[in-house]
CSV table of C-alpha atoms and ligand atoms in Angstrom, one decimal:
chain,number,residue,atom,x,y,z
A,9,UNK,CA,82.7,117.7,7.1
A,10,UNK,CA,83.2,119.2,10.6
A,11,UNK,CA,85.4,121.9,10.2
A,12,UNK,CA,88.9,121.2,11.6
A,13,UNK,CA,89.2,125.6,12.7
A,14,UNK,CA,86.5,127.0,14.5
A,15,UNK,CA,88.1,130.8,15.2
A,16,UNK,CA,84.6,132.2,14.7
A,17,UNK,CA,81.3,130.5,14.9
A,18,UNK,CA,78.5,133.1,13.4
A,19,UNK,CA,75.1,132.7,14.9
A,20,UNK,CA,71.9,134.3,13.0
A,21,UNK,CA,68.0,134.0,13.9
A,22,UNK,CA,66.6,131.4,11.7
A,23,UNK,CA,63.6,134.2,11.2
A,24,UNK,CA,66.0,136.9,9.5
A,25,UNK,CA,66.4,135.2,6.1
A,26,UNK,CA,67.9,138.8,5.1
A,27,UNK,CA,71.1,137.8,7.6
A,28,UNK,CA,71.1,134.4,6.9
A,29,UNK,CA,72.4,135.1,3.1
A,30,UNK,CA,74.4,137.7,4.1
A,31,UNK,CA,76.3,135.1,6.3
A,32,UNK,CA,79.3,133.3,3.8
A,33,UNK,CA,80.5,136.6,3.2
A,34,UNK,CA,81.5,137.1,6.7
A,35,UNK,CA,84.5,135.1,6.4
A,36,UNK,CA,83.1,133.3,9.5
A,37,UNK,CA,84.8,129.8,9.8
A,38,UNK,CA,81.3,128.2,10.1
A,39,UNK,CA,77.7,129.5,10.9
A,40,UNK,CA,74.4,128.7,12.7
A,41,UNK,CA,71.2,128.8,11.9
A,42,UNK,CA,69.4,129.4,15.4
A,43,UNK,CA,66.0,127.8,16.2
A,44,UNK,CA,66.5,128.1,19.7
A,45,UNK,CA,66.9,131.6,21.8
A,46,UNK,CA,66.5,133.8,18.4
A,47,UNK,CA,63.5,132.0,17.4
A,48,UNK,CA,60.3,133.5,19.5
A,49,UNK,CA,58.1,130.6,19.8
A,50,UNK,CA,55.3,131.5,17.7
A,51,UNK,CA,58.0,131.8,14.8
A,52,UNK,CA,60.0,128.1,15.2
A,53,UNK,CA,58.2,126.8,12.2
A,54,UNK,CA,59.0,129.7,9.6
A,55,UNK,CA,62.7,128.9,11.5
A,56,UNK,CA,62.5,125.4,10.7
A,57,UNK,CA,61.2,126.2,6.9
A,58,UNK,CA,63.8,128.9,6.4
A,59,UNK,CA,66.4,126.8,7.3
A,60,UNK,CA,65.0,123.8,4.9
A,61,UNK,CA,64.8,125.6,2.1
A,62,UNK,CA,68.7,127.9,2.6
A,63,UNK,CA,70.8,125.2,4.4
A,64,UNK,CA,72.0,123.4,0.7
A,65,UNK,CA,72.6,126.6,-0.6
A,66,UNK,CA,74.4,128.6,2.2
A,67,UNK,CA,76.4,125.0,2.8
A,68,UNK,CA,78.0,125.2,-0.8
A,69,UNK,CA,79.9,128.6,0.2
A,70,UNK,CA,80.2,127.8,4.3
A,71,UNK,CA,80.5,125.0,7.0
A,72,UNK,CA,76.7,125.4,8.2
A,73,UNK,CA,75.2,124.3,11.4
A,74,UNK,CA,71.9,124.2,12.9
A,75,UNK,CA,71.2,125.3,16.4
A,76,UNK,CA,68.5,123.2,17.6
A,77,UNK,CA,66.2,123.6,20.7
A,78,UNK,CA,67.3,120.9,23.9
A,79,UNK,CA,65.4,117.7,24.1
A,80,UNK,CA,63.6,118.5,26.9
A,81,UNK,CA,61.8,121.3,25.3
A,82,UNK,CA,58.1,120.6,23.0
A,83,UNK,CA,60.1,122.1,19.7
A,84,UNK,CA,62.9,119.3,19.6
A,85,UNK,CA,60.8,117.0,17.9
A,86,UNK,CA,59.8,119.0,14.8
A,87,UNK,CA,63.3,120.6,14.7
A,88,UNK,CA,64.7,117.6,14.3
A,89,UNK,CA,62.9,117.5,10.9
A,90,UNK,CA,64.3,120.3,9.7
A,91,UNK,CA,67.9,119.0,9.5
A,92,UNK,CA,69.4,117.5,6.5
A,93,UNK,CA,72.7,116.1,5.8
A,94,UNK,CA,74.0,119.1,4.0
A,95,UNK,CA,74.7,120.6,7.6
A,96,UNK,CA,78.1,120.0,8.8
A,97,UNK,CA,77.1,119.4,12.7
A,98,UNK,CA,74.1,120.6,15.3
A,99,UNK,CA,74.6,122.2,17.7
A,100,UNK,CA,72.3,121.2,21.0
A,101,UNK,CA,72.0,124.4,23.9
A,102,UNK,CA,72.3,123.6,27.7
A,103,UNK,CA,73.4,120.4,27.8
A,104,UNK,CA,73.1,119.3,31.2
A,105,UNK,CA,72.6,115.5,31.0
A,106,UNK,CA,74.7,112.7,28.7
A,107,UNK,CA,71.1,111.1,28.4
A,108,UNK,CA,70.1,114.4,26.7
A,109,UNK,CA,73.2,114.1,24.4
A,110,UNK,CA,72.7,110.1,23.7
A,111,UNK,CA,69.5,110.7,22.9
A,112,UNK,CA,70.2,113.5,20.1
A,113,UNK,CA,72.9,110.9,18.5
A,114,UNK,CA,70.0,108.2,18.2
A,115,UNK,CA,67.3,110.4,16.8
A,116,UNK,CA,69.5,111.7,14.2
A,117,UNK,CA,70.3,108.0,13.6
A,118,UNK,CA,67.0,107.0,13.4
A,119,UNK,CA,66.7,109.9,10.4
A,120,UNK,CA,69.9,108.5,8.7
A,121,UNK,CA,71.8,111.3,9.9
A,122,UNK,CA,75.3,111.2,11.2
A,123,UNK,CA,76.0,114.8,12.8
A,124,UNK,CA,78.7,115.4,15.6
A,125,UNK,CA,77.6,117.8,18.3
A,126,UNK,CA,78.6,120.8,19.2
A,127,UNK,CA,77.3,121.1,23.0
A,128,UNK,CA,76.3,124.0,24.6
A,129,UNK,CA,77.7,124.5,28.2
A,130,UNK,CA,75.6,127.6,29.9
A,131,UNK,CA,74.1,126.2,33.1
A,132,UNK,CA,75.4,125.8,36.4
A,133,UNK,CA,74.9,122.2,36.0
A,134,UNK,CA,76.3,121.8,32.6
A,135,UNK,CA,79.3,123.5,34.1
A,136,UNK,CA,79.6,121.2,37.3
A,137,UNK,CA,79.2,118.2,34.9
A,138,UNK,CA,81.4,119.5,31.8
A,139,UNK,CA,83.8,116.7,31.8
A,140,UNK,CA,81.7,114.1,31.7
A,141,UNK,CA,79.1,115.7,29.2
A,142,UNK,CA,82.7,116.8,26.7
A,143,UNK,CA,83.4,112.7,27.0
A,144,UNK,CA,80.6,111.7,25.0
A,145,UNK,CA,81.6,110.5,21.1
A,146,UNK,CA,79.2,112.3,19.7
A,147,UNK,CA,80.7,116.4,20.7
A,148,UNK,CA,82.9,117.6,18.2
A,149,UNK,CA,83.3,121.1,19.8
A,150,UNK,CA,82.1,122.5,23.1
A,151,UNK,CA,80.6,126.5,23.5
A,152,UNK,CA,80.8,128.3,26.8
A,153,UNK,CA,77.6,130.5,27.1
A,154,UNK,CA,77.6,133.3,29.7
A,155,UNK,CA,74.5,135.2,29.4
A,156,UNK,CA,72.2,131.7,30.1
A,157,UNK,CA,74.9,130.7,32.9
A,158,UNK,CA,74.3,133.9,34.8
A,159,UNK,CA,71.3,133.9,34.2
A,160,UNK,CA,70.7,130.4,35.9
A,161,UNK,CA,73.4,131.2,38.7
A,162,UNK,CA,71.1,134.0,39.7
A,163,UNK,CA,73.9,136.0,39.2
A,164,UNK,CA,74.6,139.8,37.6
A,165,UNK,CA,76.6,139.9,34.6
A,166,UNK,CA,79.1,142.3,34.3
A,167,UNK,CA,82.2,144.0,32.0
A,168,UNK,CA,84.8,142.5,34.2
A,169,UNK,CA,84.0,138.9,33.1
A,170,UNK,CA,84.7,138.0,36.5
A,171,UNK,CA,81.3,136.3,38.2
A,172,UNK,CA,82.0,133.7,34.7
A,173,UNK,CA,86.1,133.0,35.0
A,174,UNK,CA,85.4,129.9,36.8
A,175,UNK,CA,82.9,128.7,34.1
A,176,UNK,CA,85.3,129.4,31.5
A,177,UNK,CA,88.1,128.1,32.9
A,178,UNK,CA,86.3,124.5,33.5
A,179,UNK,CA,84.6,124.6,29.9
A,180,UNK,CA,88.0,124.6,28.4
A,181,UNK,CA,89.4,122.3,30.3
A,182,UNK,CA,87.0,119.9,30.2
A,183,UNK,CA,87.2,120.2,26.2
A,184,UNK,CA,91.1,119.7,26.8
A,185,UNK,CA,90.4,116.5,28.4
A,186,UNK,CA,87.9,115.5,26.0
A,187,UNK,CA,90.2,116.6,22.9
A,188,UNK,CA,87.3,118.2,21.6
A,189,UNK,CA,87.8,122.3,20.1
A,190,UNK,CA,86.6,124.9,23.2
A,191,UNK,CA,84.8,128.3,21.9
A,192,UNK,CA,84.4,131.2,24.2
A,193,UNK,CA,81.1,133.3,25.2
A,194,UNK,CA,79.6,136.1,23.2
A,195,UNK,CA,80.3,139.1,23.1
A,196,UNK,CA,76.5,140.5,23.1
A,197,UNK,CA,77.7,144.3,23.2
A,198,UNK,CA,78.8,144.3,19.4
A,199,UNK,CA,80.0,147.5,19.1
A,200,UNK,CA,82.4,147.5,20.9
A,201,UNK,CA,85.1,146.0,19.2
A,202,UNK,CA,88.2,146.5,21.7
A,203,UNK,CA,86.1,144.7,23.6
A,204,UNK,CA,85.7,141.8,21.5
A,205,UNK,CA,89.3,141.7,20.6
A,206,UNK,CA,90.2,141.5,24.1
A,207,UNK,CA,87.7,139.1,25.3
A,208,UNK,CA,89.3,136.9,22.0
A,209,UNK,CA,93.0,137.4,23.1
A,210,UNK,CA,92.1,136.2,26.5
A,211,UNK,CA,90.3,133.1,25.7
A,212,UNK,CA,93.2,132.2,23.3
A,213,UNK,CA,95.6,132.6,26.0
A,214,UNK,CA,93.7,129.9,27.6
A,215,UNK,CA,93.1,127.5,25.0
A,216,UNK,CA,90.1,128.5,23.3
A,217,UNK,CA,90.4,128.1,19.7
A,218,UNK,CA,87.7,130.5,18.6
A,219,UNK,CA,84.5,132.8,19.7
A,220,UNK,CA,80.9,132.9,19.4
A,221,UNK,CA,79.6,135.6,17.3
A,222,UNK,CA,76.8,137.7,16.2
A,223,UNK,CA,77.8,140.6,14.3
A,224,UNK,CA,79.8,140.1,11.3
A,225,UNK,CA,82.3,142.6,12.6
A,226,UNK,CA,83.2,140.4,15.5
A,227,UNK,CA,84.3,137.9,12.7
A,228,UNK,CA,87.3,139.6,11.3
A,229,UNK,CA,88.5,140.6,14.8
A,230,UNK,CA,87.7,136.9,16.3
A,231,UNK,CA,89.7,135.1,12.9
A,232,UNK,CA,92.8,137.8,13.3
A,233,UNK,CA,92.8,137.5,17.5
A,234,UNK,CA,92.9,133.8,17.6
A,235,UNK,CA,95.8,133.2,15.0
A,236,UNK,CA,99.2,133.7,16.0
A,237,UNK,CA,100.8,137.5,14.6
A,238,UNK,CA,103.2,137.4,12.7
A,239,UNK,CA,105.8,138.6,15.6
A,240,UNK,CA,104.8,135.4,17.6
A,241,UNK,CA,105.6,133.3,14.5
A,242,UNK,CA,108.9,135.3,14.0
A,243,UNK,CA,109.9,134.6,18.0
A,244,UNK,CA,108.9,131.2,17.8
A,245,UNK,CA,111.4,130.2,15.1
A,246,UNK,CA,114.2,131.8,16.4
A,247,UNK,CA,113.5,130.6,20.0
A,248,UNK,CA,113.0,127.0,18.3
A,249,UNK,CA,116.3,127.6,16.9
A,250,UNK,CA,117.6,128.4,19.8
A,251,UNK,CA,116.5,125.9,22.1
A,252,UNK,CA,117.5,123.5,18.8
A,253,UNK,CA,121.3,124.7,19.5
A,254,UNK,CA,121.1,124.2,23.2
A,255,UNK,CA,120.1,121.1,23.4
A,256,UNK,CA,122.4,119.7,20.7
A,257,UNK,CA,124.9,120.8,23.3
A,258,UNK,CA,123.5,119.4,25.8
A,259,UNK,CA,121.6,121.9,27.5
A,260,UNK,CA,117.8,122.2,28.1
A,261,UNK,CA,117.5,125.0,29.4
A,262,UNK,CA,118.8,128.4,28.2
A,263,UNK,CA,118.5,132.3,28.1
A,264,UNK,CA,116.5,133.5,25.4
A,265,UNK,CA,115.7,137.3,24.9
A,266,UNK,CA,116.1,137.7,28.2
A,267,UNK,CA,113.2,134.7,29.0
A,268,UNK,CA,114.1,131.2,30.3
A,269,UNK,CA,113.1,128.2,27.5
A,270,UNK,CA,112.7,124.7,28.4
A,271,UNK,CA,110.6,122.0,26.6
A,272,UNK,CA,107.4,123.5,27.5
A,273,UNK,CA,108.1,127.2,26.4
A,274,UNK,CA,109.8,125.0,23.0
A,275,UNK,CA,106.3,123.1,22.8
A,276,UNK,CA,104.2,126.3,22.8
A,277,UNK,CA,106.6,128.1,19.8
A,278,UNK,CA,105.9,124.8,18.6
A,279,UNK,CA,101.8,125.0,18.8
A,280,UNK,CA,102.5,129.0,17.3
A,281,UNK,CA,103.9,127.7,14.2
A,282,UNK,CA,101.4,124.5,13.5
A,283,UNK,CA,98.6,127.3,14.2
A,284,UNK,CA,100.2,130.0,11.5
A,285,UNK,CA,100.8,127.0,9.5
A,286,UNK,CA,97.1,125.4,9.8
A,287,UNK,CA,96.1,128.6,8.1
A,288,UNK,CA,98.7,129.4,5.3
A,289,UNK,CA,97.6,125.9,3.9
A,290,UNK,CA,93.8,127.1,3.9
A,291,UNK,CA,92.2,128.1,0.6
A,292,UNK,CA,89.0,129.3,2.3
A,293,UNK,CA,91.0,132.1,4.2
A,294,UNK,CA,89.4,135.4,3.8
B,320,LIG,N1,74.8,137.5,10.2
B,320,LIG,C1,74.9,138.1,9.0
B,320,LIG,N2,74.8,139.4,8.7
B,320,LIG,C2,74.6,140.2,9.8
B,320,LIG,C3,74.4,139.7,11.1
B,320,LIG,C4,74.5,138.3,11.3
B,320,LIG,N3,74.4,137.7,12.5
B,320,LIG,N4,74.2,140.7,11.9
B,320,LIG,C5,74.1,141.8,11.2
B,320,LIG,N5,74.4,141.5,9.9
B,320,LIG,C6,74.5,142.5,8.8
B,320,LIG,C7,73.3,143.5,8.7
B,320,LIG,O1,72.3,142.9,8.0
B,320,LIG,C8,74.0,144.6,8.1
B,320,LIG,O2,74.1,144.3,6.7
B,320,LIG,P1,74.0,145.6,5.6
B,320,LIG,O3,75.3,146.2,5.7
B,320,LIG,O4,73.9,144.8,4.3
B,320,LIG,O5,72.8,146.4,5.9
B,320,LIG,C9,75.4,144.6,8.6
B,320,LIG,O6,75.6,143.3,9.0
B,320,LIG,C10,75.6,145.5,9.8
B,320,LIG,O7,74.6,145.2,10.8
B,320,LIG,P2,74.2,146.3,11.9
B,320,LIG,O8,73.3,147.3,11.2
B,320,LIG,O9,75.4,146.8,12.5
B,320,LIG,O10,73.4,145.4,12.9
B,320,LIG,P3,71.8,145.2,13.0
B,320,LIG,O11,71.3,146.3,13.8
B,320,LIG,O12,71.3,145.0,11.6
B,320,LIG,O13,71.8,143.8,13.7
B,320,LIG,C11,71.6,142.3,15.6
B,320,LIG,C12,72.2,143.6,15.1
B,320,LIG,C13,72.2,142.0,17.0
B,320,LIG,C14,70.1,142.4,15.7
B,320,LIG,C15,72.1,141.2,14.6
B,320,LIG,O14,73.5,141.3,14.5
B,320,LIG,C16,71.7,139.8,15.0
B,320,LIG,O15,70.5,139.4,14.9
B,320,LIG,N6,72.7,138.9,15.4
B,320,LIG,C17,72.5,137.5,15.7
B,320,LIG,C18,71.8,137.3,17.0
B,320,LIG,C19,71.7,135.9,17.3
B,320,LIG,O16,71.7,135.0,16.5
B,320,LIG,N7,71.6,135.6,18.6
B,320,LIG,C20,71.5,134.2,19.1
B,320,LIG,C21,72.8,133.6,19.3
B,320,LIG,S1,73.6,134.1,20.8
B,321,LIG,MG1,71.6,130.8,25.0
């Protein structure tokens, strides 16, 4: 089953079998097998077999998914027989074309497999065409990907995250429209964990449910950063209260710690408390 939280996405070369094991006791909320970028060439086939032979097992402790090469590339084909139903979803890099995306959906038909999609948006024309690439049935979950997108703008990637704001922003809302979860960039410097954490805060703040990562370490910080703290929770039920009070009086609108509430400051203490909530009712929580 596609997992219904996706606060941090694991990725690990489908060539380090010595990672891939290691990978359930990240507490990572689901993890990827990667045939594409972290698979040289030469190597795709001891990717393809390595992921044959540990997806069933790694699947029985984790939600697993398989990152295969895009359609338009010569590995596609054989990658395709390296997938098995024991994966949860597939996730399909640079998406740039709902053809691309239809045509994934009927191959893994055509093998009896019913896997939804998590698509890769990293190019400048997957990020012109987000909205209508996030529409398609098959995408369960969208990834933004800034180290390919500035590498195709021609651009220079930098700390600041500036030169990829506009990417991100359109990536997440295209996912809003689509109803489809939104997961943020990686963060490829992965020691530097204040880094990571704010990177995660700020993608949270606008709507991202979770990052990409490659380091367990940027696990724990990505599955603490997107979850509400326990202060937020706290807030939220008193403002709820609150706002609960005023409006049984009449009001809609009222003074609350020294911050103005109306319905959609109530509907975000709202989305605080389901989020908290989502999580106290998870027995997979690490
Ligand atoms: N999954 C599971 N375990 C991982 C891991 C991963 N992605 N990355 C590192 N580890 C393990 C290491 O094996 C090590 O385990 P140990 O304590 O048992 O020795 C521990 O975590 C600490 O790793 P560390 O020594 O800090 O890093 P490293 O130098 O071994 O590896 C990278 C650094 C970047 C090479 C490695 O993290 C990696 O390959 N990440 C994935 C890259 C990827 O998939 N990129 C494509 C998607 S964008
Ligand atoms: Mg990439």
């Amino acid at each position: 089953m596609f997992p219904s939280r996706l606060r941090s996405l694991l990725f690990a070369p489908a060539v380090r079998p010595d990672l891939l094991v290691k990978m359930p006791a990240t507490g990572a909320d689901a993890i990827v097998i990667d045939l594409e970028d972290a698979t040289p060439p030469d190597a795709k086939d001891t990717g393809r077999q390595n992921l044959l032979r540990l997806a069933p097992q790694l699947a029985s402790e984790v939600p697993v998914l398989a990152r295969i090469n895009d359609p338009s590339t010569p590995w596609y084909r054989d990658d395709l027989q390296a997938l098995t139903d024991s994966l949860c979803g597939v996730v399909v890099p640079k998406v740039e074309q709902r053809s691309g995306l239809r045509r994934v959906t009927d191959d893994l038909a055509n093998l009896g497999l019913n896997l939804p999609v998590v698509a890769g948006i990293e190019t400048a024309l997957g990020v012109a065409d987000c909205r209508e690439l996030l529409a398609e049935p098959t995408v369960a979950a969208a990834y933004f990907g800034a180290e390919d997108f500035i590498a195709d703008m021609g651009g220079v990637r930098t700390a600041s995250n500036r030169e990829v704001e506009m990417a991100q922003s359109q990536v997440v809302l295209a996912a809003r429209i689509a109803g489809v979860l939104a997961i943020d960039q990686i963060v490829a410097d992965f020691r530097d964990d204040e880094r990571c954490r704010t990177e995660c805060l700020n993608a949270r703040a606008m709507g991202y449910v979770g990052k990409l990562c490659i380091h367990p370490a940027q696990v724990a910080i990505a599955n603490q950063a997107f979850m509400p703290t326990d202060e937020e929770v706290e807030r939220a039920k008193r403002l709820l209260a609150a706002y609960a009070q005023a409006t049984a009086a009449g009001v809609a609108s009222l003074a609350f710690e020294g911050q103005m509430v109306d319905e959609p400051v109530a509907a975000q203490a709202r989305r605080v408390i389901a989020q908290a909530g989502s999580v106290a009712a998870s027995p997979t929580d690490s």
